[in-house]
Coordinates of N, CA, C and O in Angstrom, one line a residue:
X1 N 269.1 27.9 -238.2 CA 269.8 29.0 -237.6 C 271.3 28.6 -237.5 O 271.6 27.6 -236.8
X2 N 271.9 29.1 -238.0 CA 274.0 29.3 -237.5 C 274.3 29.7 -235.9 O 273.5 30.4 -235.2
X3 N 275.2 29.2 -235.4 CA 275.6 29.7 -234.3 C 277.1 29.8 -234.7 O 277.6 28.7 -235.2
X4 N 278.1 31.1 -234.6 CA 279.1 31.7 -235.3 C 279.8 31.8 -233.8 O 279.2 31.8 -232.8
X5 N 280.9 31.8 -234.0 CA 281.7 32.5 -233.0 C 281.6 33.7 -233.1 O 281.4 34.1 -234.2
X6 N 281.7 34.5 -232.2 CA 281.6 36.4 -231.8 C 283.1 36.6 -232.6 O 284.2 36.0 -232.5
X7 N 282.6 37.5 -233.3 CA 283.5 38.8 -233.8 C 283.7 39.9 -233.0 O 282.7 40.3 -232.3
X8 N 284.8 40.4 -233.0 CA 284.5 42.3 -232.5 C 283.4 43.2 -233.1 O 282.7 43.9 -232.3
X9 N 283.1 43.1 -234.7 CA 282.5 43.8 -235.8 C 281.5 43.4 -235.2 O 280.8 44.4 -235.2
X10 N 280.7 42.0 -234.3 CA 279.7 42.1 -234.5 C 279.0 42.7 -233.0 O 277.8 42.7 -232.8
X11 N 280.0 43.4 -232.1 CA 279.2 44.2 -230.9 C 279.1 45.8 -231.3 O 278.8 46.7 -230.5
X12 N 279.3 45.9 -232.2 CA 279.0 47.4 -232.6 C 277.2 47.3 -233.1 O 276.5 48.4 -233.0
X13 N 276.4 45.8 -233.5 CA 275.4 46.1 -234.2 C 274.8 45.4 -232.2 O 273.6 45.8 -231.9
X14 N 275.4 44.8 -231.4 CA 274.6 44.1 -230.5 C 274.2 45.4 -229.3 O 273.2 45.6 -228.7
X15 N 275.6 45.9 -229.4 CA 274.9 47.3 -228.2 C 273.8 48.1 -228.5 O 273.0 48.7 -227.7
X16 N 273.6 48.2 -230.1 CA 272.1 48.8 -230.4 C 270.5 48.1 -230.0 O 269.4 48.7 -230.1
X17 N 270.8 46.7 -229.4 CA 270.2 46.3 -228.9 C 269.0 46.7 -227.5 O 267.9 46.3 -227.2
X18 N 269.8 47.3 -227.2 CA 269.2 47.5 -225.5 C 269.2 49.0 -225.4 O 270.3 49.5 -225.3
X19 N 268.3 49.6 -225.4 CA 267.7 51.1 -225.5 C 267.5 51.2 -223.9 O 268.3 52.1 -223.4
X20 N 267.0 50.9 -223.3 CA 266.7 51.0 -221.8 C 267.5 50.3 -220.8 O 267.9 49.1 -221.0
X21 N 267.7 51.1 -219.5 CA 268.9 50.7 -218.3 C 268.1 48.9 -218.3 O 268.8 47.9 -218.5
X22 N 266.5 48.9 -218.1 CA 265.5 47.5 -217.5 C 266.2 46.6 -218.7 O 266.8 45.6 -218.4
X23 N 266.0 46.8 -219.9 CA 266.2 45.6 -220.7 C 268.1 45.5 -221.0 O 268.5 44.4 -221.4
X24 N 268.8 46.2 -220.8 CA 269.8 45.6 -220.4 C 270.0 44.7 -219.2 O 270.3 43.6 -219.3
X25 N 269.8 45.2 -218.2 CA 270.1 45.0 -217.3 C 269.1 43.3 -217.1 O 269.6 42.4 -216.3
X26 N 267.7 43.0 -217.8 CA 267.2 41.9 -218.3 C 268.3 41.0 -218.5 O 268.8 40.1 -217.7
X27 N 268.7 41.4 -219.8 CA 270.3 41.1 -220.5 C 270.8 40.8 -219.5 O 270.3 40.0 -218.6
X28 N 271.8 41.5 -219.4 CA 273.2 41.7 -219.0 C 273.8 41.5 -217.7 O 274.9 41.1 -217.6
X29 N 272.8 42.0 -216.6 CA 273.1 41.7 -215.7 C 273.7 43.3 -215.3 O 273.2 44.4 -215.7
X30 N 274.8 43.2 -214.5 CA 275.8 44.1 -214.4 C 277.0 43.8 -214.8 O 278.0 44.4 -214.3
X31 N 277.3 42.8 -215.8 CA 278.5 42.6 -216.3 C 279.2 44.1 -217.2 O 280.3 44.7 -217.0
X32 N 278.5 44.2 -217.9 CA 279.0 45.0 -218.7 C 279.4 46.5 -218.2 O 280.6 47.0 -218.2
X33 N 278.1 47.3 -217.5 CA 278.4 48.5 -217.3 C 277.1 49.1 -218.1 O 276.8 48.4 -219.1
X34 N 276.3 50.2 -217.8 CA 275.4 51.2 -218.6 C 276.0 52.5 -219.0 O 276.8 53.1 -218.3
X35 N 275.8 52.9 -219.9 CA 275.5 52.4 -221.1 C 276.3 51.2 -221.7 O 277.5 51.1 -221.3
X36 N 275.8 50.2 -222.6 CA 276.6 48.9 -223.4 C 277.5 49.5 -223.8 O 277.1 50.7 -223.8
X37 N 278.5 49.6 -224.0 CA 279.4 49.4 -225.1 C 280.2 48.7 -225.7 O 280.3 47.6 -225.2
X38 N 280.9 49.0 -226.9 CA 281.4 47.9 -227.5 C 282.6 46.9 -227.2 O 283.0 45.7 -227.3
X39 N 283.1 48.4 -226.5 CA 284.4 47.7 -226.1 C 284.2 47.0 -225.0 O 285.0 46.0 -225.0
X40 N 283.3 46.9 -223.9 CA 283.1 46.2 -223.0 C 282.7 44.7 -223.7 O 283.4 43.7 -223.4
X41 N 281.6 44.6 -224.7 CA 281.5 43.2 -224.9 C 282.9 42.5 -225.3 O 283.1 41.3 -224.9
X42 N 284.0 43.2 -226.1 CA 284.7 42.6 -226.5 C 285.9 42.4 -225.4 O 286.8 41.5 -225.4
X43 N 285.8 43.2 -224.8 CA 286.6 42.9 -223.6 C 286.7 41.6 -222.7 O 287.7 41.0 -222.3
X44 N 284.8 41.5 -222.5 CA 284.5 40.1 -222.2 C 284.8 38.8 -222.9 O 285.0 37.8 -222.4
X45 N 284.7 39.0 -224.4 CA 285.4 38.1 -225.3 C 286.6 37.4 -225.2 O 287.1 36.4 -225.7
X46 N 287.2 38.5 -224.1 CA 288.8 37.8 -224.1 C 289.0 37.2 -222.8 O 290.1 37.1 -222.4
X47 N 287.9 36.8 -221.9 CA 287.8 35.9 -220.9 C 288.3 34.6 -221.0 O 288.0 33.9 -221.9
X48 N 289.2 34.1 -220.0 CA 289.5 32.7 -220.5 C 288.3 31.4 -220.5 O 288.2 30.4 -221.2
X49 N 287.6 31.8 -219.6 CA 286.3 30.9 -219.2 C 284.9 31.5 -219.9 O 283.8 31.2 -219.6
X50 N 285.2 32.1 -220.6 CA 283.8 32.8 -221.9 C 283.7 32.5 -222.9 O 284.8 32.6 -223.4
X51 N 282.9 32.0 -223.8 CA 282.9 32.1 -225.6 C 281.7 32.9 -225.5 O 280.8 32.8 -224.7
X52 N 281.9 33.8 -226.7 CA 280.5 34.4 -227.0 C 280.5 33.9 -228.7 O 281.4 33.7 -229.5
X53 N 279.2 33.8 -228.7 CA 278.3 33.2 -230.3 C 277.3 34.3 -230.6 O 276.6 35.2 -230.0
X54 N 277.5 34.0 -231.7 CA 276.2 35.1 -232.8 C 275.5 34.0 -233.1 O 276.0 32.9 -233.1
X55 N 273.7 34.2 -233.5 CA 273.4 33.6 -234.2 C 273.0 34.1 -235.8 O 273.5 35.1 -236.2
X56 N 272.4 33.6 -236.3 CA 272.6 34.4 -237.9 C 271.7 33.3 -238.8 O 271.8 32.0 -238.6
X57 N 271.1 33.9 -239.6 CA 270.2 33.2 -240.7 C 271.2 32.7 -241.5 O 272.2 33.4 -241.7
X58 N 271.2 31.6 -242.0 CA 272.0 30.9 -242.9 C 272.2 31.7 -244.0 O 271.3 32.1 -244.8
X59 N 274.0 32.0 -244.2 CA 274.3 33.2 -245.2 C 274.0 31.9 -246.5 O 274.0 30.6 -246.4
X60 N 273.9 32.7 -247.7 CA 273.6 32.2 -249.1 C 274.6 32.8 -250.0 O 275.8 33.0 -249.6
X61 N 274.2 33.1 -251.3 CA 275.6 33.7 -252.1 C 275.0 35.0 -252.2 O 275.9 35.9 -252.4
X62 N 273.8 35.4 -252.2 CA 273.2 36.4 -252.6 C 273.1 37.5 -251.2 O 273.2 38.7 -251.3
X63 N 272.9 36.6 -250.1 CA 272.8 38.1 -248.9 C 273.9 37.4 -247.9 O 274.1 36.1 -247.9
X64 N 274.5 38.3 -247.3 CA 275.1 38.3 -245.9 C 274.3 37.7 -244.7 O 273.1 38.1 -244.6
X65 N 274.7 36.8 -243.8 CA 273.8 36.2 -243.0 C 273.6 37.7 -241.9 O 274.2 38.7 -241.6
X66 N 272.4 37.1 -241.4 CA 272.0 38.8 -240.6 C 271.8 37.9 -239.0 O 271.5 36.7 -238.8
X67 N 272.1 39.0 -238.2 CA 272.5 38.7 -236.7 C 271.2 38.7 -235.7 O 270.6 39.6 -235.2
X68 N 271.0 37.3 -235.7 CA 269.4 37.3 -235.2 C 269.5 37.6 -233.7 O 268.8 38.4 -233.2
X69 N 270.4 36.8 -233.0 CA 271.0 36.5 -231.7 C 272.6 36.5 -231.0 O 273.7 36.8 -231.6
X70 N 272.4 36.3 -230.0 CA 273.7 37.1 -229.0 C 274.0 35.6 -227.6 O 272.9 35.3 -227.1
X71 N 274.8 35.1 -227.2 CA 274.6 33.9 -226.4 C 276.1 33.9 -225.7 O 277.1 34.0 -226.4
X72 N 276.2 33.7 -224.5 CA 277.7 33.3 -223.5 C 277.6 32.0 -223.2 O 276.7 31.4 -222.7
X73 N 278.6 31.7 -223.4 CA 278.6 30.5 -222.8 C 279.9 30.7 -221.7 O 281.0 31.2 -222.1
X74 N 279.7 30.1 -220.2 CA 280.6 30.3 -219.6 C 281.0 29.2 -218.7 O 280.3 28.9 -217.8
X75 N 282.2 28.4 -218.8 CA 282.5 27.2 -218.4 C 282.9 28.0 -217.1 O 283.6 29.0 -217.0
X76 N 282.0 26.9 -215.8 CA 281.6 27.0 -214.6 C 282.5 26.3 -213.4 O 282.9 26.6 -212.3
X77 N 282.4 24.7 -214.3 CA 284.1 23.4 -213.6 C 283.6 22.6 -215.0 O 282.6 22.7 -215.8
X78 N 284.8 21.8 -214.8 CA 284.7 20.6 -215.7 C 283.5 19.9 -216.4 O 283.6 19.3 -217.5
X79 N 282.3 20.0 -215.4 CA 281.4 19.3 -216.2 C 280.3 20.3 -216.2 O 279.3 19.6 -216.3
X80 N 279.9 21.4 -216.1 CA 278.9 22.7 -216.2 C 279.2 23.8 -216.8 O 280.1 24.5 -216.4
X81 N 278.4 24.0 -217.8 CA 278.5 25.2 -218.4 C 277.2 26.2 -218.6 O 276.0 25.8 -218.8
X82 N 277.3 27.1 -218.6 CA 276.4 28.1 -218.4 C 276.2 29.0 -219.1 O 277.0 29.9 -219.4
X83 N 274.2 29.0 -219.7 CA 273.9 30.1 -220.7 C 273.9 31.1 -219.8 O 273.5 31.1 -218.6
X84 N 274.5 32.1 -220.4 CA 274.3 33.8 -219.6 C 274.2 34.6 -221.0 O 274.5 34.2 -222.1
X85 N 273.6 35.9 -220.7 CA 273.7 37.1 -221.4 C 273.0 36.7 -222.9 O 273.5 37.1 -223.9
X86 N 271.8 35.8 -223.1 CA 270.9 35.5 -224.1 C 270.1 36.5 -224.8 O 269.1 36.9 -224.2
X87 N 270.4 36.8 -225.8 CA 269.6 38.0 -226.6 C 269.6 37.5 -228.4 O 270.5 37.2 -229.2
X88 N 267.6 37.9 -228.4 CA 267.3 38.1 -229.8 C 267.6 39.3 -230.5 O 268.4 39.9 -229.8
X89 N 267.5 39.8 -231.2 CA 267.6 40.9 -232.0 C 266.2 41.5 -231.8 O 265.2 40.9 -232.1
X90 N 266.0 43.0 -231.1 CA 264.6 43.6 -231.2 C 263.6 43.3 -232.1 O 262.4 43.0 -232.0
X91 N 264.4 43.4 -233.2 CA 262.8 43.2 -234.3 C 262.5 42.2 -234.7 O 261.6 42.0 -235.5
X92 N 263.7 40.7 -233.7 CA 262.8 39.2 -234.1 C 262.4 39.3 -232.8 O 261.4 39.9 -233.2
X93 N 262.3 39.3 -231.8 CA 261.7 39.1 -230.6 C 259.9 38.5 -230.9 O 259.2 39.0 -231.7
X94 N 259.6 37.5 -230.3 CA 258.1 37.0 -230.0 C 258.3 36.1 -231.5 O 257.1 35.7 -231.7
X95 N 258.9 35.8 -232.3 CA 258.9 34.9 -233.6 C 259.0 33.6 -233.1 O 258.3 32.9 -233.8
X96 N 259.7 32.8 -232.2 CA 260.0 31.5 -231.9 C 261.6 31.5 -232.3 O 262.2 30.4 -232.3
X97 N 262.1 32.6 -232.5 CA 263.6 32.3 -232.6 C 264.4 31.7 -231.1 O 265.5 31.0 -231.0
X98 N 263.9 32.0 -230.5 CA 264.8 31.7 -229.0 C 264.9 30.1 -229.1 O 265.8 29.3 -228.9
X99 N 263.7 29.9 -229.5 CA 263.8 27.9 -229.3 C 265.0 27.7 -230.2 O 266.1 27.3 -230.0
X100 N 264.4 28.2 -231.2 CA 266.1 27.6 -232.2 C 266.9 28.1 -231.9 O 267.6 28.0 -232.9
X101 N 267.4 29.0 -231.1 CA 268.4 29.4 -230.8 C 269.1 28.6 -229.8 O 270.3 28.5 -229.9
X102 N 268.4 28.1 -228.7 CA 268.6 27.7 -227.5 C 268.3 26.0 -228.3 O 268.0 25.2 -227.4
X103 N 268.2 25.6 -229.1 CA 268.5 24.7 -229.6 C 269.9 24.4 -230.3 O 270.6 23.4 -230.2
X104 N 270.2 25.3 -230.8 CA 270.9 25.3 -231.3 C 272.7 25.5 -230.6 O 273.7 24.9 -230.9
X105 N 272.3 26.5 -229.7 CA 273.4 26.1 -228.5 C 273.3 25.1 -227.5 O 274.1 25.0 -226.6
X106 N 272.3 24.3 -227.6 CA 272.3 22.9 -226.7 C 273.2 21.6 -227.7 O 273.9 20.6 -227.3
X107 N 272.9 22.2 -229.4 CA 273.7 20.8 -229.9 C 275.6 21.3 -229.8 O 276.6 20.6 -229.7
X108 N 275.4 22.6 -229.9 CA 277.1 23.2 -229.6 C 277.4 22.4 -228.4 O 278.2 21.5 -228.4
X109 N 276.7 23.0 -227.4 CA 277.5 22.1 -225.6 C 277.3 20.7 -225.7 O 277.4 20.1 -224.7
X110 N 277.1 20.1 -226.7 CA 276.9 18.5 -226.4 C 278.0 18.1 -227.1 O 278.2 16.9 -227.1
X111 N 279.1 18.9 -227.8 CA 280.4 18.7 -228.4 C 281.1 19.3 -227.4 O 281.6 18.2 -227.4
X112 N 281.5 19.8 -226.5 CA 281.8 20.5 -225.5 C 282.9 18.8 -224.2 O 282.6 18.1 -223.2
X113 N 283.8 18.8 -225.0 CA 284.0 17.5 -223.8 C 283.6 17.8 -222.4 O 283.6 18.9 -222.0
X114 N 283.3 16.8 -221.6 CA 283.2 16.4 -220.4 C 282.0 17.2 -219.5 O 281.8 17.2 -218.3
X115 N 281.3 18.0 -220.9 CA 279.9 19.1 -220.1 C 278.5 18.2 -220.0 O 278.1 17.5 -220.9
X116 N 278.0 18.4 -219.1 CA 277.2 16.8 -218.7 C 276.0 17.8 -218.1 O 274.8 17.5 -217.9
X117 N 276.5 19.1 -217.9 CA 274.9 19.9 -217.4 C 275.3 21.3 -217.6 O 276.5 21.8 -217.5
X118 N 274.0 22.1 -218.2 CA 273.9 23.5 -218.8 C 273.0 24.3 -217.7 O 271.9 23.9 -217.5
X119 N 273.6 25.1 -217.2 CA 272.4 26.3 -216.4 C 272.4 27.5 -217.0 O 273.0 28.0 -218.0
X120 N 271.5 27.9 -216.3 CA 271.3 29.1 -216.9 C 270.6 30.0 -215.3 O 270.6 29.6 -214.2
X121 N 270.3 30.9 -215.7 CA 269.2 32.0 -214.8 C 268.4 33.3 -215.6 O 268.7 34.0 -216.6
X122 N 267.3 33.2 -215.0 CA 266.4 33.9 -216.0 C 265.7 34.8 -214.8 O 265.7 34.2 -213.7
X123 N 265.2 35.8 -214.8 CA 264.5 36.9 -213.8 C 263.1 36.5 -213.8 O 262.6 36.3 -214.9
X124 N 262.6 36.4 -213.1 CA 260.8 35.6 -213.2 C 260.5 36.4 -214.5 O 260.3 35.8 -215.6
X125 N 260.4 37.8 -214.3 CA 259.7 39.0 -215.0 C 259.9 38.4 -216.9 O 259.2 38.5 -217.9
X126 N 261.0 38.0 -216.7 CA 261.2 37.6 -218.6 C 260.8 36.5 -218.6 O 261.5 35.6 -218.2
X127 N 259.0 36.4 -219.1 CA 258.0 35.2 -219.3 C 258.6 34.6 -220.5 O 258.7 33.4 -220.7
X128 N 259.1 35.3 -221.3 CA 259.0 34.9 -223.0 C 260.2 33.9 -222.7 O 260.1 32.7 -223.2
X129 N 261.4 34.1 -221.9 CA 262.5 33.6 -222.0 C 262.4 32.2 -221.1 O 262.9 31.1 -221.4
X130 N 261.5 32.5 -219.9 CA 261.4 31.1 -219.0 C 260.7 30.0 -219.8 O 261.0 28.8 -219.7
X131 N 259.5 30.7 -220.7 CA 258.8 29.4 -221.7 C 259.5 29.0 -222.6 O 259.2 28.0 -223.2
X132 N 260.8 29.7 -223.0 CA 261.8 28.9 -224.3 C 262.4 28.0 -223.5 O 262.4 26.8 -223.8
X133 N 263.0 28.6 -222.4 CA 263.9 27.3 -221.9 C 263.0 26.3 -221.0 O 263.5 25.2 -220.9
X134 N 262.0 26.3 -220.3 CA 261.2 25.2 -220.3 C 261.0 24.6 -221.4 O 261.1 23.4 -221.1
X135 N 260.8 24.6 -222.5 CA 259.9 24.1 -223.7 C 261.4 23.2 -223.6 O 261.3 22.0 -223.2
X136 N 262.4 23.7 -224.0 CA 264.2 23.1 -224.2 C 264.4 22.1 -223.2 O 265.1 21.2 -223.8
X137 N 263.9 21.6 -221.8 CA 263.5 20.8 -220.8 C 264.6 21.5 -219.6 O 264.9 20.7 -218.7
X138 N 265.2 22.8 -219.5 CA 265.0 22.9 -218.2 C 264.3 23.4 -216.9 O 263.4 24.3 -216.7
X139 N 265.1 22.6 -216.0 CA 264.2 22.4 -214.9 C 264.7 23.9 -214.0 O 265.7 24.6 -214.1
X140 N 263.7 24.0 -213.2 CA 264.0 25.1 -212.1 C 264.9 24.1 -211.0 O 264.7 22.9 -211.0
X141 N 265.6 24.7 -210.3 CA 266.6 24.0 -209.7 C 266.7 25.1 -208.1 O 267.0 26.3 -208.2
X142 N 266.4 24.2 -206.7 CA 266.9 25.5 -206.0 C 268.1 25.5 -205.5 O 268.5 24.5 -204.9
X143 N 269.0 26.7 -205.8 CA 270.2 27.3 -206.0 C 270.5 28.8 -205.9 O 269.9 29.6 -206.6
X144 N 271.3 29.2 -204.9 CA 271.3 30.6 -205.2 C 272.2 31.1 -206.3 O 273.2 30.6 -206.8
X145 N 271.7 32.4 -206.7 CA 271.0 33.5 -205.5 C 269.9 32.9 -206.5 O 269.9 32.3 -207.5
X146 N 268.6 33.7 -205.6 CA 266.8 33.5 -206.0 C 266.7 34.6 -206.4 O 265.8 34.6 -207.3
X147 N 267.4 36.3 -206.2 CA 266.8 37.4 -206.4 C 268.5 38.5 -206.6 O 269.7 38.2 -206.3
X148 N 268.2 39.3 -207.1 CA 268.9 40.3 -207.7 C 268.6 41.6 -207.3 O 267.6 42.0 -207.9
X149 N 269.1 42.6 -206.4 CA 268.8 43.8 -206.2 C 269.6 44.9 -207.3 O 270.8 45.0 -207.6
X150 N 268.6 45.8 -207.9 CA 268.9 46.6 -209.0 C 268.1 47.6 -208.8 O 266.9 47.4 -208.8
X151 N 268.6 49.0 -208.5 CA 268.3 50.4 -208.2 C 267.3 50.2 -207.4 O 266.1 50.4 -207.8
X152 N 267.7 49.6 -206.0 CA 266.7 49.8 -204.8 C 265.3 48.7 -205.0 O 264.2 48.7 -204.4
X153 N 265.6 47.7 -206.2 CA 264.5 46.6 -206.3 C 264.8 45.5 -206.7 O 265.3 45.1 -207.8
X154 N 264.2 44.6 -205.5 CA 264.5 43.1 -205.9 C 264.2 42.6 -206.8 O 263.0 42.6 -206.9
X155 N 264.8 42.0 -207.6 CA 264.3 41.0 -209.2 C 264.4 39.6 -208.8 O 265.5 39.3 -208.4
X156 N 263.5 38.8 -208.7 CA 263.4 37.5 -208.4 C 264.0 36.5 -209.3 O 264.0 37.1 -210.4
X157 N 264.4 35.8 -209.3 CA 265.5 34.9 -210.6 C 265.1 33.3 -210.0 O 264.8 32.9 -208.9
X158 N 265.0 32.7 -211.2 CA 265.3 31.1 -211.7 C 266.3 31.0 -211.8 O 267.0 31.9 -212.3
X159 N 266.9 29.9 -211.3 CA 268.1 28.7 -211.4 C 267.0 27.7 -212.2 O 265.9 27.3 -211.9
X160 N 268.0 27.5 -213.2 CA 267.3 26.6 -214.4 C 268.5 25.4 -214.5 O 269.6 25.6 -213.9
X161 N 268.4 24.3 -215.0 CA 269.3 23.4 -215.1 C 268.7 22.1 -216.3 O 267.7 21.4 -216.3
X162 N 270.0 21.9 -217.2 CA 269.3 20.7 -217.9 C 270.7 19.5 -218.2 O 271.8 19.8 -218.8
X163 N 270.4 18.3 -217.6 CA 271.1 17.3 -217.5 C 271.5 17.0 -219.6 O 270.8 17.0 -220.6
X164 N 272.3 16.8 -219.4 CA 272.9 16.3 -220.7 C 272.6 14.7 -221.0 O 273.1 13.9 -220.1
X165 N 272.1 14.3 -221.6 CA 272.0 12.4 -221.8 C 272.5 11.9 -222.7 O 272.4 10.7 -222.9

């Protein structure tokens, strides 16, 4: 798997991603705004403390590489940085892409000077996502916040954390 720096061109194919307010909001959080749009992701792009990455099947001569994944990375202080806003592509979803994905941005932050720990937060309710990044070795960490209120309902949340060696 590639991990690319974010284009503009490429949040026009990522907003088609999230059909429902629940699975954005899985996503996204409330960063963005409902409905996605494009210009908001790219907006966020131009954060000073943001990179956003695509991931992508290794392009060849014959096809264009295709956009498997979606990933923030957001520097936190000097030595922490933070997955947020992690997304497969609908129709790879349940393949084992997330491990290599989340592999694959663990070897990115290990070039990253002076970043010595990666967190993340994950909502209990996304099983698929808490077993990728356990499998990756992180740890649940207690840290707030624990829970998220979203249209009148608490979402319970992991603080996840993995030491760099």
């Amino acid at each position: 798997m590639e991990i690319n720096r974010f284009k503009a061109s490429d949040a026009e194919e990522i907003v088609t991603w999230f059909t429902s307010l629940e699975d954005y909001v899985l996503w996204g959080g409330r960063t963005f705004g409902w409905p996605l749009e494009v210009a908001s992701i790219i907006e966020r792009s131009q954060e000073p403390h943001v990179e956003l990455y695509t991931f992508s099947t290794p392009s060849t001569n014959s096809n264009a590489n295709e956009l498997l994944g979606f990933m923030e990375f957001q520097r936190m202080s000097e030595n922490e940085l933070r997955f947020c806003r992690v997304a497969i592509h609908p129709s790879q979803r349940g393949k084992g892409l997330g491990q290599s994905m989340i592999e694959s941005a663990l070897e990115a932050a290990k070039e990253i000077p002076n970043v010595t720990t990666i967190t993340l937060a994950v909502f209990k309710q996304n099983y698929g996502a808490k077993r990728c990044y356990d499998k990756a070795g992180f740890q649940v960490v207690d840290k707030e916040p624990s829970v998220k209120e979203f249209n009148g309902k608490t979402w319970p949340l992991y603080q996840m954390e993995l030491k760099l060696g």
